[in-house]
Amino acid sequence: MKKKMSAIKQERLNSILDMATSLLVEKPNASMVEISEGIGIGIATLNRYVESREQLMVYLGMRAIDVVTETMNAIPMNEENCADYIPQLIEALIPLGDKIYFLDHDVSVGYNQEIEEADQKLREPILHVIGLLQEKGFFRPGISRDWILNVLYSLLFLTWQQVHEGDIAKNSAAALVVDTFFNGFKA
C-alpha cells in the first residue's frame, strides 16, 4: 500500500501520522490544511507524504494497527495465567488510546478491506483471552466476547483522554482501568 521510502522518511511519516491521529480524535472533520497547521507542518510537506485525505486516513489506520500490534506482541501470554495478560495489556495500551479510538470510530477506516482484516487479526488474541477468562469465571459466559472487548477499548480511550486532559494521574490510570474492567462499579 505505502510506497517504499527511506527509514528517515518513514520515521518522519510515522511522526506525522501519530500527531494527525491525536488531532483527528479531537477534530474528526479537520481538512488537510487544518491537519497540517494542527501538527505544525506546511500543507506542501504533508502532501509530500500523502496525496489526499482518503490516503491519509488509510495510512492512519494502518499505523494504528502496526503500533498496537507491536505493543501487544511484546506482552507475554500464558493460557494458565491469562488473567495477568489483561492488566499488562491495559497498561501498555492506555498511551495508545487515540489509535484505538481512531480504529474503532473512524468511518473511513471501516470501509477499507485491508484495515478491517488487519483489525480483526489484531483483536483475535484479546478475544481468545476473554474467552479463557469467561471459562475461568472472571466474566459471565453469556456475554459476547466482542462486547467485552469493545468495553475494554472504550475504557482505554476514555482513560487516555482523561490522562491527556490531566483528570487522571498517569501512574494510577492502569490500576483504575483494571479495577473497573474486572469489577465495574460495585461496592
PDB file of C-alpha atoms in Angstrom:
ATOM      1  CA  MET A   1       0.000   0.000   0.000  1.00  0.00           C
ATOM      2  CA  LYS A   2       2.633   2.543   1.012  1.00  0.00           C
ATOM      3  CA  LYS A   3       5.375   3.357  -1.403  1.00  0.00           C
ATOM      4  CA  LYS A   4       8.881   2.357  -0.326  1.00  0.00           C
ATOM      5  CA  MET A   5      10.725   5.127   1.474  1.00  0.00           C
ATOM      6  CA  SER A   6      13.944   5.523   3.353  1.00  0.00           C
ATOM      7  CA  ALA A   7      13.998   4.792   7.079  1.00  0.00           C
ATOM      8  CA  ILE A   8      14.291   8.509   7.842  1.00  0.00           C
ATOM      9  CA  LYS A   9      11.290   9.401   5.658  1.00  0.00           C
ATOM     10  CA  GLN A  10       9.298   6.523   7.155  1.00  0.00           C
ATOM     11  CA  GLU A  11      10.133   7.727  10.663  1.00  0.00           C
ATOM     12  CA  ARG A  12       9.014  11.253   9.710  1.00  0.00           C
ATOM     13  CA  LEU A  13       5.797   9.905   8.169  1.00  0.00           C
ATOM     14  CA  ASN A  14       5.106   7.896  11.334  1.00  0.00           C
ATOM     15  CA  SER A  15       5.596  11.033  13.417  1.00  0.00           C
ATOM     16  CA  ILE A  16       3.181  12.940  11.167  1.00  0.00           C
ATOM     17  CA  LEU A  17       0.650  10.107  11.391  1.00  0.00           C
ATOM     18  CA  ASP A  18       0.893   9.938  15.187  1.00  0.00           C
ATOM     19  CA  MET A  19       0.301  13.682  15.533  1.00  0.00           C
ATOM     20  CA  ALA A  20      -2.527  13.588  12.967  1.00  0.00           C
ATOM     21  CA  THR A  21      -4.240  10.744  14.840  1.00  0.00           C
ATOM     22  CA  SER A  22      -4.352  12.755  18.069  1.00  0.00           C
ATOM     23  CA  LEU A  23      -5.596  15.825  16.219  1.00  0.00           C
ATOM     24  CA  LEU A  24      -8.328  13.903  14.382  1.00  0.00           C
ATOM     25  CA  VAL A  25      -9.610  12.346  17.601  1.00  0.00           C
ATOM     26  CA  GLU A  26     -10.317  15.872  18.813  1.00  0.00           C
ATOM     27  CA  LYS A  27     -11.396  17.282  15.435  1.00  0.00           C
ATOM     28  CA  PRO A  28     -12.570  14.405  13.199  1.00  0.00           C
ATOM     29  CA  ASN A  29     -13.619  16.574  10.253  1.00  0.00           C
ATOM     30  CA  ALA A  30     -10.376  18.555  10.001  1.00  0.00           C
ATOM     31  CA  SER A  31      -9.303  19.381   6.467  1.00  0.00           C
ATOM     32  CA  MET A  32      -5.816  18.646   5.166  1.00  0.00           C
ATOM     33  CA  VAL A  33      -4.886  22.299   5.737  1.00  0.00           C
ATOM     34  CA  GLU A  34      -6.208  22.170   9.319  1.00  0.00           C
ATOM     35  CA  ILE A  35      -4.317  18.923   9.891  1.00  0.00           C
ATOM     36  CA  SER A  36      -1.056  20.358   8.563  1.00  0.00           C
ATOM     37  CA  GLU A  37      -1.478  23.511  10.675  1.00  0.00           C
ATOM     38  CA  GLY A  38      -2.502  21.492  13.740  1.00  0.00           C
ATOM     39  CA  ILE A  39       0.592  19.303  13.613  1.00  0.00           C
ATOM     40  CA  GLY A  40       2.913  22.172  12.763  1.00  0.00           C
ATOM     41  CA  ILE A  41       3.939  21.426   9.187  1.00  0.00           C
ATOM     42  CA  GLY A  42       3.129  23.079   5.889  1.00  0.00           C
ATOM     43  CA  ILE A  43       0.499  21.655   3.582  1.00  0.00           C
ATOM     44  CA  ALA A  44       3.176  21.070   0.923  1.00  0.00           C
ATOM     45  CA  THR A  45       5.135  18.916   3.372  1.00  0.00           C
ATOM     46  CA  LEU A  46       2.021  16.924   4.255  1.00  0.00           C
ATOM     47  CA  ASN A  47       1.283  16.451   0.544  1.00  0.00           C
ATOM     48  CA  ARG A  48       4.789  15.029   0.005  1.00  0.00           C
ATOM     49  CA  TYR A  49       3.800  12.145   2.275  1.00  0.00           C
ATOM     50  CA  VAL A  50       0.114  11.712   1.423  1.00  0.00           C
ATOM     51  CA  GLU A  51      -1.745  12.635  -1.726  1.00  0.00           C
ATOM     52  CA  SER A  52      -5.239  13.022  -0.271  1.00  0.00           C
ATOM     53  CA  ARG A  53      -7.250  12.937   2.933  1.00  0.00           C
ATOM     54  CA  GLU A  54      -8.506   9.471   1.967  1.00  0.00           C
ATOM     55  CA  GLN A  55      -4.945   8.187   1.637  1.00  0.00           C
ATOM     56  CA  LEU A  56      -4.067   9.837   4.957  1.00  0.00           C
ATOM     57  CA  MET A  57      -6.930   8.016   6.668  1.00  0.00           C
ATOM     58  CA  VAL A  58      -5.754   4.653   5.312  1.00  0.00           C
ATOM     59  CA  TYR A  59      -2.193   5.381   6.453  1.00  0.00           C
ATOM     60  CA  LEU A  60      -3.518   6.403   9.875  1.00  0.00           C
ATOM     61  CA  GLY A  61      -5.484   3.162  10.171  1.00  0.00           C
ATOM     62  CA  MET A  62      -2.516   1.003   9.199  1.00  0.00           C
ATOM     63  CA  ARG A  63      -0.199   2.952  11.516  1.00  0.00           C
ATOM     64  CA  ALA A  64      -2.595   2.446  14.415  1.00  0.00           C
ATOM     65  CA  ILE A  65      -2.757  -1.293  13.735  1.00  0.00           C
ATOM     66  CA  ASP A  66       1.027  -1.545  13.420  1.00  0.00           C
ATOM     67  CA  VAL A  67       1.673   0.290  16.701  1.00  0.00           C
ATOM     68  CA  VAL A  68      -0.990  -1.594  18.661  1.00  0.00           C
ATOM     69  CA  THR A  69       0.138  -4.948  17.210  1.00  0.00           C
ATOM     70  CA  GLU A  70       3.774  -4.245  18.078  1.00  0.00           C
ATOM     71  CA  THR A  71       2.769  -3.309  21.612  1.00  0.00           C
ATOM     72  CA  MET A  72       0.591  -6.391  22.051  1.00  0.00           C
ATOM     73  CA  ASN A  73       3.282  -8.702  20.685  1.00  0.00           C
ATOM     74  CA  ALA A  74       5.613  -7.541  23.464  1.00  0.00           C
ATOM     75  CA  ILE A  75       3.209  -8.818  26.140  1.00  0.00           C
ATOM     76  CA  PRO A  76       3.703 -12.490  27.040  1.00  0.00           C
ATOM     77  CA  MET A  77       0.558 -14.614  27.075  1.00  0.00           C
ATOM     78  CA  ASN A  78       0.390 -17.792  29.117  1.00  0.00           C
ATOM     79  CA  GLU A  79      -3.008 -19.504  28.982  1.00  0.00           C
ATOM     80  CA  GLU A  80      -2.603 -20.779  32.535  1.00  0.00           C
ATOM     81  CA  ASN A  81      -2.132 -17.237  33.842  1.00  0.00           C
ATOM     82  CA  CYS A  82      -4.278 -15.442  31.293  1.00  0.00           C
ATOM     83  CA  ALA A  83      -5.654 -13.101  33.975  1.00  0.00           C
ATOM     84  CA  ASP A  84      -2.197 -11.493  34.126  1.00  0.00           C
ATOM     85  CA  TYR A  85      -2.377 -10.645  30.409  1.00  0.00           C
ATOM     86  CA  ILE A  86      -5.238  -8.147  30.647  1.00  0.00           C
ATOM     87  CA  PRO A  87      -3.604  -5.845  33.261  1.00  0.00           C
ATOM     88  CA  GLN A  88      -0.363  -5.837  31.248  1.00  0.00           C
ATOM     89  CA  LEU A  89      -2.330  -5.154  28.070  1.00  0.00           C
ATOM     90  CA  ILE A  90      -4.212  -2.297  29.693  1.00  0.00           C
ATOM     91  CA  GLU A  91      -1.042  -0.667  30.987  1.00  0.00           C
ATOM     92  CA  ALA A  92       0.621  -0.957  27.579  1.00  0.00           C
ATOM     93  CA  LEU A  93      -2.379   0.270  25.575  1.00  0.00           C
ATOM     94  CA  ILE A  94      -3.513   3.293  27.609  1.00  0.00           C
ATOM     95  CA  PRO A  95      -0.903   5.521  25.916  1.00  0.00           C
ATOM     96  CA  LEU A  96      -2.289   4.316  22.563  1.00  0.00           C
ATOM     97  CA  GLY A  97      -5.890   5.254  23.350  1.00  0.00           C
ATOM     98  CA  ASP A  98      -6.054   7.711  20.457  1.00  0.00           C
ATOM     99  CA  LYS A  99      -5.078   4.979  17.990  1.00  0.00           C
ATOM    100  CA  ILE A 100      -7.591   2.542  19.445  1.00  0.00           C
ATOM    101  CA  TYR A 101     -10.302   5.207  19.288  1.00  0.00           C
ATOM    102  CA  PHE A 102      -9.380   6.019  15.707  1.00  0.00           C
ATOM    103  CA  LEU A 103      -9.598   2.357  14.671  1.00  0.00           C
ATOM    104  CA  ASP A 104     -12.883   1.888  16.473  1.00  0.00           C
ATOM    105  CA  HIS A 105     -14.629   5.104  15.442  1.00  0.00           C
ATOM    106  CA  ASP A 106     -13.346   6.453  12.129  1.00  0.00           C
ATOM    107  CA  VAL A 107     -15.891   5.591   9.460  1.00  0.00           C
ATOM    108  CA  SER A 108     -13.442   5.784   6.539  1.00  0.00           C
ATOM    109  CA  VAL A 109     -11.223   3.154   8.177  1.00  0.00           C
ATOM    110  CA  GLY A 110     -14.184   0.772   8.334  1.00  0.00           C
ATOM    111  CA  TYR A 111     -14.574   0.814   4.562  1.00  0.00           C
ATOM    112  CA  ASN A 112     -11.054  -0.393   3.832  1.00  0.00           C
ATOM    113  CA  GLN A 113     -10.832  -4.179   3.465  1.00  0.00           C
ATOM    114  CA  GLU A 114      -7.126  -4.348   4.327  1.00  0.00           C
ATOM    115  CA  ILE A 115      -7.615  -2.360   7.534  1.00  0.00           C
ATOM    116  CA  GLU A 116     -10.712  -4.357   8.516  1.00  0.00           C
ATOM    117  CA  GLU A 117      -8.829  -7.642   8.090  1.00  0.00           C
ATOM    118  CA  ALA A 118      -5.790  -6.368   9.993  1.00  0.00           C
ATOM    119  CA  ASP A 119      -8.009  -5.024  12.787  1.00  0.00           C
ATOM    120  CA  GLN A 120      -9.793  -8.367  13.091  1.00  0.00           C
ATOM    121  CA  LYS A 121      -6.440 -10.153  13.277  1.00  0.00           C
ATOM    122  CA  LEU A 122      -5.378  -7.648  15.961  1.00  0.00           C
ATOM    123  CA  ARG A 123      -8.484  -8.429  18.035  1.00  0.00           C
ATOM    124  CA  GLU A 124      -8.151 -12.239  17.868  1.00  0.00           C
ATOM    125  CA  PRO A 125      -5.646 -12.728  20.722  1.00  0.00           C
ATOM    126  CA  ILE A 126      -7.636 -10.458  23.036  1.00  0.00           C
ATOM    127  CA  LEU A 127     -10.890 -12.228  22.160  1.00  0.00           C
ATOM    128  CA  HIS A 128      -9.159 -15.530  22.872  1.00  0.00           C
ATOM    129  CA  VAL A 129      -8.030 -14.346  26.316  1.00  0.00           C
ATOM    130  CA  ILE A 130     -11.505 -13.014  27.060  1.00  0.00           C
ATOM    131  CA  GLY A 131     -12.913 -16.455  26.199  1.00  0.00           C
ATOM    132  CA  LEU A 132     -10.407 -18.084  28.560  1.00  0.00           C
ATOM    133  CA  LEU A 133     -11.354 -15.631  31.289  1.00  0.00           C
ATOM    134  CA  GLN A 134     -15.019 -16.460  30.750  1.00  0.00           C
ATOM    135  CA  GLU A 135     -14.204 -20.156  31.147  1.00  0.00           C
ATOM    136  CA  LYS A 136     -12.361 -19.406  34.402  1.00  0.00           C
ATOM    137  CA  GLY A 137     -15.267 -17.394  35.796  1.00  0.00           C
ATOM    138  CA  PHE A 138     -13.802 -13.886  35.547  1.00  0.00           C
ATOM    139  CA  PHE A 139     -16.584 -12.819  33.171  1.00  0.00           C
ATOM    140  CA  ARG A 140     -20.093 -14.167  32.673  1.00  0.00           C
ATOM    141  CA  PRO A 141     -20.113 -16.735  29.868  1.00  0.00           C
ATOM    142  CA  GLY A 142     -23.294 -15.405  28.236  1.00  0.00           C
ATOM    143  CA  ILE A 143     -21.790 -12.018  27.364  1.00  0.00           C
ATOM    144  CA  SER A 144     -20.385 -11.593  23.874  1.00  0.00           C
ATOM    145  CA  ARG A 145     -16.592 -11.512  23.752  1.00  0.00           C
ATOM    146  CA  ASP A 146     -16.859  -8.697  21.190  1.00  0.00           C
ATOM    147  CA  TRP A 147     -18.934  -6.654  23.655  1.00  0.00           C
ATOM    148  CA  ILE A 148     -16.353  -7.180  26.404  1.00  0.00           C
ATOM    149  CA  LEU A 149     -13.537  -6.158  24.031  1.00  0.00           C
ATOM    150  CA  ASN A 150     -15.432  -3.057  22.907  1.00  0.00           C
ATOM    151  CA  VAL A 151     -15.971  -2.069  26.543  1.00  0.00           C
ATOM    152  CA  LEU A 152     -12.226  -2.503  27.110  1.00  0.00           C
ATOM    153  CA  TYR A 153     -11.438  -0.365  24.049  1.00  0.00           C
ATOM    154  CA  SER A 154     -13.820   2.326  25.311  1.00  0.00           C
ATOM    155  CA  LEU A 155     -12.205   2.285  28.761  1.00  0.00           C
ATOM    156  CA  LEU A 156      -8.747   2.546  27.195  1.00  0.00           C
ATOM    157  CA  PHE A 157      -9.722   5.561  25.108  1.00  0.00           C
ATOM    158  CA  LEU A 158     -11.522   7.288  27.952  1.00  0.00           C
ATOM    159  CA  THR A 159      -8.531   6.750  30.211  1.00  0.00           C
ATOM    160  CA  TRP A 160      -6.117   8.045  27.555  1.00  0.00           C
ATOM    161  CA  GLN A 161      -8.317  11.104  27.190  1.00  0.00           C
ATOM    162  CA  GLN A 162      -8.559  11.688  30.956  1.00  0.00           C
ATOM    163  CA  VAL A 163      -4.783  11.316  31.410  1.00  0.00           C
ATOM    164  CA  HIS A 164      -4.221  13.616  28.418  1.00  0.00           C
ATOM    165  CA  GLU A 165      -6.503  16.251  29.979  1.00  0.00           C
ATOM    166  CA  GLY A 166      -4.904  15.865  33.421  1.00  0.00           C
ATOM    167  CA  ASP A 167      -8.007  14.447  35.123  1.00  0.00           C
ATOM    168  CA  ILE A 168      -6.391  11.090  35.982  1.00  0.00           C
ATOM    169  CA  ALA A 169      -2.799  10.620  37.130  1.00  0.00           C
ATOM    170  CA  LYS A 170      -0.792   8.662  34.574  1.00  0.00           C
ATOM    171  CA  ASN A 171       0.715   6.342  37.186  1.00  0.00           C
ATOM    172  CA  SER A 172      -2.686   5.305  38.589  1.00  0.00           C
ATOM    173  CA  ALA A 173      -4.575   5.022  35.305  1.00  0.00           C
ATOM    174  CA  ALA A 174      -3.877   1.348  34.580  1.00  0.00           C
ATOM    175  CA  ALA A 175      -4.958   0.210  38.047  1.00  0.00           C
ATOM    176  CA  LEU A 176      -8.183   2.195  37.710  1.00  0.00           C
ATOM    177  CA  VAL A 177      -8.961   0.599  34.335  1.00  0.00           C
ATOM    178  CA  VAL A 178      -8.111  -2.927  35.540  1.00  0.00           C
ATOM    179  CA  ASP A 179     -10.320  -2.498  38.590  1.00  0.00           C
ATOM    180  CA  THR A 180     -13.177  -1.048  36.536  1.00  0.00           C
ATOM    181  CA  PHE A 181     -12.844  -3.688  33.837  1.00  0.00           C
ATOM    182  CA  PHE A 182     -12.898  -6.636  36.252  1.00  0.00           C
ATOM    183  CA  ASN A 183     -15.159  -5.227  38.978  1.00  0.00           C
ATOM    184  CA  GLY A 184     -17.262  -2.488  37.435  1.00  0.00           C
ATOM    185  CA  PHE A 185     -18.520  -0.007  39.958  1.00  0.00           C
ATOM    186  CA  LYS A 186     -19.910  -2.391  42.557  1.00  0.00           C
ATOM    187  CA  ALA A 187     -19.199  -1.600  46.200  1.00  0.00           C
TER     188      ALA A 187
END
